[in-house]
Amino acid sequence: TNTKSKHHHHNFITSQTTTTALNEGNQAPDYSGTGRGAPILALVLAGCLWFFTVPPEFRRTHICTSQKCVLDRAYCYDCKTVDELKQEVSAYYTNGGGIQWDFSVEQK
């Protein structure tokens, strides 16, 4: 008698976590995320360092977050729009403003 063995093939769908998928091909998985987060950390630290080189009046500027604030600046601590702040910082550097380390926190 010629008996054929029947093999059942199951199609299994495997799922991977994002961390596993991103670490494929790496020698050691980076479970802490420090490798992928290093560029973001560098940008944030550079921004913080730059922040302390501009005059305090730029650092203390309140940003207008709503149209109501734009229409009534006194209501929102004399806020400025992002474009206004960009123009002022640009003018500061255009007029020879340089790096001035200032770590003061008191209000003027």
PDB file of C-alpha atoms in Angstrom, residues 8-101:
ATOM      1  CA  HIS A   8      -0.731  20.435   7.402  1.00  0.00           C
ATOM      2  CA  HIS A   9       0.792  23.841   6.894  1.00  0.00           C
ATOM      3  CA  HIS A  10      -0.443  26.562   9.113  1.00  0.00           C
ATOM      4  CA  ASN A  11      -0.026  30.159   8.198  1.00  0.00           C
ATOM      5  CA  PHE A  12       0.821  31.954  11.374  1.00  0.00           C
ATOM      6  CA  ILE A  13       0.751  35.693  11.491  1.00  0.00           C
ATOM      7  CA  THR A  14       3.436  36.945  13.761  1.00  0.00           C
ATOM      8  CA  SER A  15       3.406  40.389  15.200  1.00  0.00           C
ATOM      9  CA  GLN A  16       6.340  42.441  16.274  1.00  0.00           C
ATOM     10  CA  THR A  17       6.552  45.409  18.498  1.00  0.00           C
ATOM     11  CA  THR A  18       7.879  48.618  17.009  1.00  0.00           C
ATOM     12  CA  THR A  19      11.009  48.273  19.089  1.00  0.00           C
ATOM     13  CA  THR A  20      11.650  44.778  17.743  1.00  0.00           C
ATOM     14  CA  ALA A  21      11.044  45.861  14.158  1.00  0.00           C
ATOM     15  CA  LEU A  22      13.346  48.863  14.442  1.00  0.00           C
ATOM     16  CA  ASN A  23      16.100  46.830  16.042  1.00  0.00           C
ATOM     17  CA  GLU A  24      16.216  44.111  13.394  1.00  0.00           C
ATOM     18  CA  GLY A  25      19.735  43.839  12.101  1.00  0.00           C
ATOM     19  CA  ASN A  26      21.281  45.567  15.108  1.00  0.00           C
ATOM     20  CA  GLN A  27      23.734  43.689  17.237  1.00  0.00           C
ATOM     21  CA  ALA A  28      22.072  44.534  20.511  1.00  0.00           C
ATOM     22  CA  PRO A  29      18.555  45.899  20.838  1.00  0.00           C
ATOM     23  CA  ASP A  30      18.282  49.402  22.244  1.00  0.00           C
ATOM     24  CA  TYR A  31      15.475  48.937  24.719  1.00  0.00           C
ATOM     25  CA  SER A  32      16.075  52.269  26.444  1.00  0.00           C
ATOM     26  CA  GLY A  33      15.595  54.285  23.245  1.00  0.00           C
ATOM     27  CA  THR A  34      18.674  56.402  23.904  1.00  0.00           C
ATOM     28  CA  GLY A  35      20.143  55.701  20.495  1.00  0.00           C
ATOM     29  CA  ARG A  36      17.061  56.844  18.625  1.00  0.00           C
ATOM     30  CA  GLY A  37      16.480  59.770  20.979  1.00  0.00           C
ATOM     31  CA  ALA A  38      20.002  61.193  20.789  1.00  0.00           C
ATOM     32  CA  PRO A  39      19.284  63.583  17.861  1.00  0.00           C
ATOM     33  CA  ILE A  40      16.213  64.965  19.630  1.00  0.00           C
ATOM     34  CA  LEU A  41      18.170  65.402  22.844  1.00  0.00           C
ATOM     35  CA  ALA A  42      20.913  67.255  20.961  1.00  0.00           C
ATOM     36  CA  LEU A  43      18.367  69.639  19.392  1.00  0.00           C
ATOM     37  CA  VAL A  44      16.675  70.333  22.719  1.00  0.00           C
ATOM     38  CA  LEU A  45      19.982  70.979  24.486  1.00  0.00           C
ATOM     39  CA  ALA A  46      21.132  73.286  21.675  1.00  0.00           C
ATOM     40  CA  GLY A  47      17.836  75.171  21.936  1.00  0.00           C
ATOM     41  CA  CYS A  48      18.209  75.521  25.698  1.00  0.00           C
ATOM     42  CA  LEU A  49      21.769  76.790  25.364  1.00  0.00           C
ATOM     43  CA  TRP A  50      20.740  79.282  22.693  1.00  0.00           C
ATOM     44  CA  PHE A  51      17.810  80.383  24.846  1.00  0.00           C
ATOM     45  CA  PHE A  52      20.205  81.683  27.513  1.00  0.00           C
ATOM     46  CA  THR A  53      22.265  83.669  24.994  1.00  0.00           C
ATOM     47  CA  VAL A  54      19.464  86.022  23.932  1.00  0.00           C
ATOM     48  CA  PRO A  55      18.365  88.955  26.101  1.00  0.00           C
ATOM     49  CA  PRO A  56      15.850  88.162  28.871  1.00  0.00           C
ATOM     50  CA  GLU A  57      13.092  90.183  27.206  1.00  0.00           C
ATOM     51  CA  PHE A  58      12.958  87.556  24.445  1.00  0.00           C
ATOM     52  CA  ARG A  59      12.925  84.680  26.925  1.00  0.00           C
ATOM     53  CA  ARG A  60      10.166  86.281  28.965  1.00  0.00           C
ATOM     54  CA  THR A  61       7.936  86.930  25.973  1.00  0.00           C
ATOM     55  CA  HIS A  62       4.476  85.452  26.228  1.00  0.00           C
ATOM     56  CA  ILE A  63       3.311  83.870  22.977  1.00  0.00           C
ATOM     57  CA  CYS A  64      -0.231  84.684  21.857  1.00  0.00           C
ATOM     58  CA  THR A  65      -2.034  81.360  21.724  1.00  0.00           C
ATOM     59  CA  SER A  66      -5.458  82.532  20.606  1.00  0.00           C
ATOM     60  CA  GLN A  67      -7.059  85.185  18.444  1.00  0.00           C
ATOM     61  CA  LYS A  68      -8.547  86.732  21.595  1.00  0.00           C
ATOM     62  CA  CYS A  69      -5.019  87.333  22.885  1.00  0.00           C
ATOM     63  CA  VAL A  70      -3.926  88.856  19.584  1.00  0.00           C
ATOM     64  CA  LEU A  71      -6.864  91.283  19.679  1.00  0.00           C
ATOM     65  CA  ASP A  72      -6.371  92.218  23.335  1.00  0.00           C
ATOM     66  CA  ARG A  73      -2.658  91.963  24.103  1.00  0.00           C
ATOM     67  CA  ALA A  74      -3.023  93.266  27.668  1.00  0.00           C
ATOM     68  CA  TYR A  75      -5.373  90.367  28.430  1.00  0.00           C
ATOM     69  CA  CYS A  76      -2.523  87.922  27.735  1.00  0.00           C
ATOM     70  CA  TYR A  77       0.441  89.649  29.425  1.00  0.00           C
ATOM     71  CA  ASP A  78       1.291  91.783  26.382  1.00  0.00           C
ATOM     72  CA  CYS A  79       1.888  88.675  24.294  1.00  0.00           C
ATOM     73  CA  LYS A  80       3.478  88.553  20.854  1.00  0.00           C
ATOM     74  CA  THR A  81       2.792  86.312  17.910  1.00  0.00           C
ATOM     75  CA  VAL A  82       5.446  83.821  16.811  1.00  0.00           C
ATOM     76  CA  ASP A  83       6.086  85.904  13.670  1.00  0.00           C
ATOM     77  CA  GLU A  84       6.594  89.071  15.716  1.00  0.00           C
ATOM     78  CA  LEU A  85       9.037  87.283  17.992  1.00  0.00           C
ATOM     79  CA  LYS A  86      10.932  85.876  14.998  1.00  0.00           C
ATOM     80  CA  GLN A  87      11.217  89.379  13.512  1.00  0.00           C
ATOM     81  CA  GLU A  88      12.513  90.830  16.784  1.00  0.00           C
ATOM     82  CA  VAL A  89      15.095  88.088  17.262  1.00  0.00           C
ATOM     83  CA  SER A  90      16.153  88.455  13.621  1.00  0.00           C
ATOM     84  CA  ALA A  91      16.510  92.232  14.064  1.00  0.00           C
ATOM     85  CA  TYR A  92      18.531  91.627  17.248  1.00  0.00           C
ATOM     86  CA  TYR A  93      21.067  89.506  15.381  1.00  0.00           C
ATOM     87  CA  THR A  94      21.025  91.764  12.280  1.00  0.00           C
ATOM     88  CA  ASN A  95      21.906  94.778  14.418  1.00  0.00           C
ATOM     89  CA  GLY A  96      24.961  93.072  15.847  1.00  0.00           C
ATOM     90  CA  GLY A  97      23.404  91.270  18.788  1.00  0.00           C
ATOM     91  CA  GLY A  98      25.670  88.532  19.932  1.00  0.00           C
ATOM     92  CA  ILE A  99      25.942  85.880  22.551  1.00  0.00           C
ATOM     93  CA  GLN A 100      25.378  87.301  26.015  1.00  0.00           C
ATOM     94  CA  TRP A 101      25.156  84.625  28.665  1.00  0.00           C
TER      95      TRP A 101
END
